[in-house]
Amino acid sequence: FSYEVNYDKNIQIGIEMGFGTHKFSGQQFSSYDSTINNDNLTEHVFGLYLYGRYFLLNSSSRIQPYIMAGIGVTSSNVISKTTISFTNANSQQILVTSGNRFSGIGVTARVGGQYYISDQLQLSLDAGFGLSVIKAGLTIAINNSKADKSKLNK
């Protein structure tokens, strides 16, 4: 979720809040002690960023490429669960659970494009680093009285 305002003709500034969950799992056999280790890792991520977006073209095209950069805070909570199962005649299992929380300063930098469907509706797609690698979005303008109409005339 984000909120943007026009700062200049080609510059927008905004605030973005994002969250997500990543899940990883794997299995490993150890012939040394005849065990199978099932690893499950879950990470919950939250971020709040301030950013600036610079539109590269000063034209009336509906497609507008941009670059974006910002700084913010991130929080990550990682939970690890490992089940160790013995494969010999012993049918015991051992469950090892741990977790860690981390908070810190984060940066984001992205390149992408925005397609103006109308003065109230835009689609965007960009790639870079920050909370996600690839991001697609839909923008709905609530108050477009100061929108740059030159991008919408074609």
Coordinates of N, CA and C in Angstrom, one line a residue:
F1 N 0.8 -1.2 0.0 CA 0.0 0.0 0.0 C 0.9 1.2 0.0
S2 N 0.5 2.2 -0.8 CA 1.3 3.4 -0.8 C 0.4 4.7 -1.0
Y3 N 1.0 5.8 -0.7 CA 0.4 7.1 -0.9 C 1.4 8.0 -1.5
E4 N 1.0 8.7 -2.6 CA 2.0 9.5 -3.4 C 1.4 10.9 -3.6
V5 N 2.3 11.9 -3.6 CA 1.9 13.2 -4.0 C 2.9 13.7 -5.1
N6 N 2.4 14.6 -6.0 CA 3.3 15.2 -6.9 C 4.1 16.3 -6.3
Y7 N 5.4 16.2 -6.4 CA 6.3 17.2 -5.9 C 6.7 18.2 -6.9
D8 N 6.9 17.7 -8.1 CA 7.3 18.5 -9.3 C 6.7 17.9 -10.5
K9 N 7.0 18.5 -11.7 CA 6.4 17.9 -12.9 C 6.7 16.4 -13.1
N10 N 8.0 16.1 -12.9 CA 8.4 14.7 -13.1 C 8.7 13.9 -11.8
I11 N 8.4 14.5 -10.6 CA 8.8 13.9 -9.4 C 7.6 13.7 -8.5
Q12 N 7.5 12.4 -8.0 CA 6.5 12.1 -6.9 C 7.2 11.7 -5.7
I13 N 6.7 12.0 -4.5 CA 7.2 11.5 -3.3 C 6.1 10.7 -2.6
G14 N 6.5 9.7 -1.9 CA 5.4 8.8 -1.3 C 5.9 8.1 -0.1
I15 N 5.0 7.4 0.5 CA 5.2 6.5 1.6 C 4.6 5.2 1.3
E16 N 5.3 4.1 1.6 CA 4.9 2.7 1.2 C 5.0 1.8 2.4
M17 N 3.9 1.0 2.6 CA 3.9 0.0 3.6 C 3.7 -1.3 2.9
G18 N 4.6 -2.3 3.3 CA 4.5 -3.6 2.6 C 4.7 -4.7 3.7
F19 N 4.2 -5.9 3.4 CA 4.4 -7.0 4.2 C 4.3 -8.3 3.4
G20 N 4.9 -9.3 3.9 CA 4.9 -10.6 3.1 C 5.4 -11.7 4.0
T21 N 5.2 -12.9 3.4 CA 5.7 -14.1 4.1 C 6.5 -15.0 3.1
H22 N 7.6 -15.5 3.5 CA 8.4 -16.4 2.7 C 8.5 -17.7 3.4
K23 N 8.3 -18.8 2.7 CA 8.4 -20.1 3.3 C 9.4 -20.9 2.5
F24 N 10.3 -21.6 3.2 CA 11.3 -22.4 2.7 C 11.3 -23.8 3.4
S25 N 11.5 -24.8 2.6 CA 11.6 -26.2 3.3 C 12.6 -27.0 2.5
G26 N 13.1 -28.0 3.2 CA 14.1 -28.9 2.6 C 14.2 -30.2 3.5
Q27 N 14.7 -31.2 2.8 CA 14.9 -32.5 3.5 C 16.3 -33.0 3.2
Q28 N 17.0 -33.5 4.3 CA 18.3 -34.0 4.1 C 18.5 -35.3 4.9
F29 N 19.2 -36.2 4.2 CA 19.5 -37.5 4.9 C 20.9 -37.5 5.3
S30 N 21.2 -38.0 6.5 CA 22.5 -38.1 7.1 C 22.8 -39.6 7.3
S31 N 23.8 -40.1 6.5 CA 24.1 -41.5 6.6 C 25.0 -41.8 7.9
Y32 N 25.6 -40.7 8.4 CA 26.5 -40.9 9.5 C 25.7 -41.3 10.7
D33 N 24.5 -40.7 11.0 CA 23.7 -41.1 12.2 C 22.3 -41.6 11.8
S34 N 22.1 -41.9 10.5 CA 20.9 -42.5 10.0 C 19.7 -41.7 10.4
T35 N 19.7 -40.4 10.0 CA 18.6 -39.5 10.3 C 18.1 -38.8 9.1
I36 N 16.9 -38.4 9.1 CA 16.3 -37.6 8.0 C 15.9 -36.3 8.7
N37 N 16.5 -35.2 8.2 CA 16.2 -33.9 8.8 C 15.2 -33.1 7.8
N38 N 14.0 -32.8 8.4 CA 13.1 -32.0 7.6 C 13.1 -30.5 8.2
D39 N 13.6 -29.6 7.4 CA 13.7 -28.2 7.8 C 12.6 -27.4 7.2
N40 N 11.9 -26.6 8.0 CA 10.9 -25.6 7.6 C 11.2 -24.3 8.2
L41 N 11.3 -23.3 7.3 CA 11.7 -21.9 7.7 C 10.6 -21.0 7.2
T42 N 10.1 -20.2 8.1 CA 9.1 -19.2 7.7 C 9.6 -17.8 8.1
E43 N 9.5 -16.8 7.2 CA 9.9 -15.5 7.5 C 8.7 -14.5 7.3
H44 N 8.4 -13.7 8.2 CA 7.4 -12.7 8.1 C 8.1 -11.3 8.0
V45 N 7.8 -10.5 7.0 CA 8.5 -9.3 6.7 C 7.5 -8.1 6.7
F46 N 7.9 -7.0 7.3 CA 7.1 -5.8 7.3 C 8.1 -4.6 7.0
G47 N 7.7 -3.7 6.2 CA 8.5 -2.5 5.9 C 7.7 -1.3 5.7
L48 N 8.3 -0.1 6.1 CA 7.7 1.2 5.9 C 8.7 2.1 5.3
Y49 N 8.5 2.6 4.1 CA 9.5 3.3 3.3 C 9.0 4.7 2.9
L50 N 9.9 5.7 2.9 CA 9.7 7.0 2.2 C 10.5 6.9 0.9
Y51 N 9.9 7.3 -0.2 CA 10.6 7.2 -1.5 C 10.3 8.4 -2.4
G52 N 11.2 8.5 -3.4 CA 11.0 9.5 -4.5 C 10.9 8.7 -5.8
R53 N 10.1 9.1 -6.7 CA 10.0 8.5 -8.0 C 10.2 9.6 -9.1
Y54 N 11.1 9.4 -10.0 CA 11.4 10.3 -11.0 C 11.0 9.7 -12.4
F55 N 10.1 10.4 -13.1 CA 9.7 10.0 -14.4 C 10.7 10.5 -15.4
L56 N 11.3 9.6 -16.2 CA 12.4 9.9 -17.1 C 12.0 10.7 -18.3
L57 N 10.7 10.6 -18.8 CA 10.3 11.3 -19.9 C 9.4 12.5 -19.6
N58 N 9.5 13.5 -20.3 CA 8.6 14.7 -20.1 C 7.8 14.8 -21.4
S59 N 6.9 13.8 -21.6 CA 6.1 13.7 -22.8 C 4.7 13.4 -22.5
S60 N 3.9 13.4 -23.6 CA 2.5 13.1 -23.4 C 2.2 11.6 -23.6
S61 N 3.2 10.8 -23.6 CA 3.0 9.3 -23.8 C 2.2 8.7 -22.6
R62 N 1.4 7.7 -22.9 CA 0.7 7.0 -21.8 C 1.6 6.1 -21.0
I63 N 2.8 5.7 -21.6 CA 3.7 4.9 -20.9 C 4.9 5.8 -20.4
Q64 N 5.1 5.8 -19.1 CA 6.1 6.6 -18.5 C 7.1 5.8 -17.7
P65 N 8.4 5.6 -18.2 CA 9.4 4.9 -17.4 C 9.8 5.8 -16.3
Y66 N 10.3 5.1 -15.2 CA 10.7 5.8 -14.0 C 11.8 5.1 -13.3
I67 N 12.5 5.8 -12.4 CA 13.4 5.3 -11.4 C 12.9 5.7 -10.1
M68 N 13.2 4.9 -9.1 CA 12.6 5.1 -7.7 C 13.7 4.7 -6.7
A69 N 13.8 5.5 -5.6 CA 14.7 5.2 -4.6 C 14.1 5.7 -3.2
G70 N 14.4 5.0 -2.2 CA 13.9 5.4 -0.9 C 14.6 4.7 0.3
I71 N 14.2 5.1 1.5 CA 14.8 4.6 2.7 C 13.6 4.3 3.7
G72 N 13.8 3.3 4.5 CA 12.8 3.0 5.5 C 13.2 2.1 6.6
V73 N 12.3 1.5 7.3 CA 12.5 0.6 8.3 C 11.9 -0.7 8.0
T74 N 12.6 -1.8 8.4 CA 12.0 -3.2 8.1 C 12.1 -4.0 9.4
S75 N 11.2 -4.9 9.5 CA 11.1 -5.8 10.6 C 10.9 -7.2 10.0
S76 N 11.7 -8.2 10.5 CA 11.6 -9.6 10.0 C 11.6 -10.5 11.2
N77 N 10.7 -11.4 11.1 CA 10.5 -12.5 12.2 C 10.7 -13.8 11.5
V78 N 11.7 -14.6 11.9 CA 12.0 -15.9 11.3 C 11.8 -17.0 12.3
I79 N 11.0 -18.0 11.9 CA 10.7 -19.1 12.7 C 11.3 -20.4 12.0
S80 N 12.1 -21.2 12.7 CA 12.7 -22.4 12.2 C 12.2 -23.6 12.9
K81 N 11.7 -24.6 12.2 CA 11.3 -25.9 12.8 C 12.0 -27.0 12.0
T82 N 12.8 -27.8 12.8 CA 13.5 -28.9 12.2 C 13.0 -30.2 12.9
T83 N 12.6 -31.2 12.1 CA 12.2 -32.5 12.7 C 13.3 -33.5 12.3
I84 N 13.9 -34.1 13.3 CA 14.9 -35.1 13.1 C 14.3 -36.5 13.3
S85 N 14.3 -37.3 12.3 CA 13.7 -38.6 12.4 C 14.8 -39.7 12.2
F86 N 14.8 -40.7 13.1 CA 15.8 -41.7 13.0 C 15.3 -42.8 12.0
T87 N 16.1 -43.3 11.1 CA 15.7 -44.3 10.1 C 16.0 -45.7 10.5
N88 N 16.7 -45.9 11.6 CA 17.0 -47.3 12.0 C 15.8 -47.8 12.8
A89 N 16.0 -48.9 13.6 CA 14.9 -49.5 14.3 C 14.3 -48.5 15.3
N90 N 15.0 -47.5 15.7 CA 14.5 -46.5 16.6 C 13.5 -45.5 15.9
S91 N 12.3 -45.4 16.2 CA 11.3 -44.6 15.5 C 11.1 -43.2 16.2
Q92 N 12.0 -42.8 17.0 CA 11.9 -41.5 17.7 C 12.1 -40.3 16.8
Q93 N 11.5 -39.2 17.2 CA 11.6 -38.0 16.4 C 12.0 -36.9 17.4
I94 N 12.8 -35.9 17.0 CA 13.2 -34.8 17.8 C 12.8 -33.5 17.0
L95 N 12.0 -32.6 17.7 CA 11.6 -31.4 17.1 C 12.4 -30.2 17.7
V96 N 13.1 -29.5 16.8 CA 13.9 -28.4 17.2 C 13.3 -27.1 16.7
T97 N 12.8 -26.2 17.5 CA 12.2 -25.0 17.1 C 13.0 -23.8 17.6
S98 N 13.1 -22.8 16.7 CA 13.8 -21.5 17.2 C 13.3 -20.4 16.4
G99 N 13.6 -19.2 16.8 CA 13.1 -18.0 16.1 C 14.0 -16.8 16.4
N100 N 13.9 -15.8 15.5 CA 14.7 -14.6 15.7 C 13.9 -13.4 15.1
R101 N 14.0 -12.3 15.7 CA 13.4 -11.1 15.2 C 14.5 -10.1 14.9
F102 N 14.4 -9.4 13.8 CA 15.4 -8.4 13.4 C 14.6 -7.1 12.9
S103 N 15.1 -6.0 13.3 CA 14.6 -4.7 12.8 C 15.8 -3.8 12.4
G104 N 15.6 -3.1 11.3 CA 16.7 -2.2 10.9 C 16.3 -1.3 9.8
I105 N 17.3 -0.6 9.3 CA 17.1 0.4 8.2 C 17.2 -0.4 6.9
G106 N 16.3 0.0 6.0 CA 16.2 -0.7 4.7 C 16.3 0.4 3.6
V107 N 16.8 0.0 2.4 CA 16.8 0.9 1.2 C 16.0 0.2 0.1
T108 N 15.5 1.0 -0.8 CA 14.9 0.4 -2.0 C 15.3 1.2 -3.2
A109 N 15.5 0.5 -4.3 CA 15.9 1.1 -5.6 C 15.2 0.3 -6.7
R110 N 14.5 1.0 -7.6 CA 13.7 0.3 -8.6 C 13.7 1.0 -9.9
V111 N 13.5 0.3 -11.0 CA 13.2 0.9 -12.3 C 12.0 0.2 -12.8
G112 N 11.2 1.0 -13.5 CA 9.9 0.5 -14.0 C 9.2 1.4 -14.9
G113 N 7.9 1.1 -15.1 CA 7.1 1.9 -16.0 C 5.7 2.0 -15.5
Q114 N 5.0 3.1 -15.8 CA 3.6 3.3 -15.4 C 2.9 3.5 -16.7
Y115 N 1.7 2.9 -16.8 CA 0.8 3.0 -18.0 C -0.4 3.7 -17.6
Y116 N -0.7 4.9 -18.2 CA -1.9 5.7 -17.8 C -3.1 5.2 -18.7
I117 N -4.0 4.5 -18.0 CA -5.2 4.0 -18.7 C -6.1 5.3 -18.8
S118 N -6.2 6.0 -17.7 CA -7.0 7.3 -17.7 C -6.4 8.2 -16.7
D119 N -6.9 9.3 -16.4 CA -6.4 10.2 -15.4 C -6.6 9.7 -14.0
Q120 N -7.6 8.8 -13.9 CA -7.8 8.2 -12.5 C -7.2 6.8 -12.3
L121 N -6.8 6.1 -13.4 CA -6.3 4.7 -13.3 C -5.0 4.5 -14.1
Q122 N -4.0 4.0 -13.3 CA -2.7 3.6 -13.9 C -2.3 2.2 -13.5
L123 N -1.5 1.6 -14.3 CA -0.9 0.3 -14.0 C 0.6 0.5 -14.0
S124 N 1.3 -0.2 -13.1 CA 2.7 0.0 -13.0 C 3.4 -1.4 -12.8
L125 N 4.6 -1.5 -13.3 CA 5.4 -2.7 -13.1 C 6.9 -2.2 -13.0
D126 N 7.5 -2.7 -11.9 CA 8.9 -2.4 -11.7 C 9.7 -3.5 -11.1
A127 N 11.0 -3.4 -11.1 CA 11.9 -4.4 -10.6 C 13.1 -3.7 -9.9
G128 N 13.6 -4.4 -8.9 CA 14.7 -3.8 -8.1 C 14.9 -4.5 -6.8
F129 N 15.3 -3.8 -5.8 CA 15.4 -4.4 -4.5 C 14.7 -3.5 -3.5
G130 N 14.4 -4.2 -2.3 CA 13.6 -3.5 -1.3 C 12.8 -4.7 -0.7
L131 N 11.5 -4.4 -0.5 CA 10.6 -5.5 0.0 C 10.3 -6.6 -1.0
S132 N 10.4 -6.3 -2.3 CA 10.2 -7.3 -3.3 C 11.1 -7.1 -4.5
V133 N 11.3 -8.2 -5.3 CA 12.1 -8.1 -6.5 C 11.3 -7.5 -7.6
I134 N 10.1 -8.0 -7.9 CA 9.3 -7.5 -8.9 C 8.0 -7.1 -8.3
K135 N 7.5 -5.9 -8.7 CA 6.2 -5.4 -8.1 C 5.3 -4.9 -9.2
A136 N 4.1 -5.3 -9.2 CA 3.0 -4.8 -10.1 C 2.0 -4.1 -9.2
G137 N 1.4 -3.0 -9.8 CA 0.5 -2.2 -9.0 C -0.6 -1.6 -9.9
L138 N -1.6 -1.2 -9.2 CA -2.8 -0.5 -9.8 C -2.9 0.8 -8.9
T139 N -3.0 1.9 -9.6 CA -3.2 3.2 -8.9 C -4.5 3.7 -9.3
I140 N -5.3 4.1 -8.3 CA -6.5 4.8 -8.4 C -6.4 6.2 -7.8
A141 N -6.5 7.2 -8.7 CA -6.4 8.6 -8.2 C -7.7 9.0 -7.6
I142 N -7.6 9.5 -6.3 CA -8.8 9.9 -5.6 C -9.0 11.4 -5.9
N143 N -8.0 12.2 -5.9 CA -8.1 13.6 -6.2 C -7.1 13.9 -7.3
N144 N -7.6 14.0 -8.5 CA -6.7 14.3 -9.7 C -6.8 15.7 -10.2
S145 N -7.1 16.6 -9.4 CA -7.3 18.0 -9.9 C -5.9 18.6 -10.3
K146 N -4.9 18.1 -9.7 CA -3.5 18.6 -10.1 C -2.7 17.6 -10.9
A147 N -3.4 16.6 -11.5 CA -2.7 15.6 -12.3 C -2.2 16.2 -13.6
D148 N -1.1 15.7 -14.1 CA -0.4 16.2 -15.3 C -1.2 15.7 -16.5
K149 N -2.1 16.5 -17.0 CA -3.0 16.1 -18.1 C -2.3 15.9 -19.4
S150 N -1.0 16.4 -19.5 CA -0.3 16.2 -20.8 C 0.0 14.7 -21.1
K151 N 0.0 13.9 -20.0 CA 0.3 12.5 -20.2 C -0.9 11.7 -20.7
L152 N -2.1 12.4 -20.7 CA -3.4 11.7 -20.9 C -4.0 12.1 -22.2
N153 N -3.5 13.0 -23.0 CA -4.1 13.5 -24.1 C -4.1 12.6 -25.4
K154 N -3.4 11.6 -25.4 CA -3.3 10.7 -26.6 C -4.2 9.5 -26.4

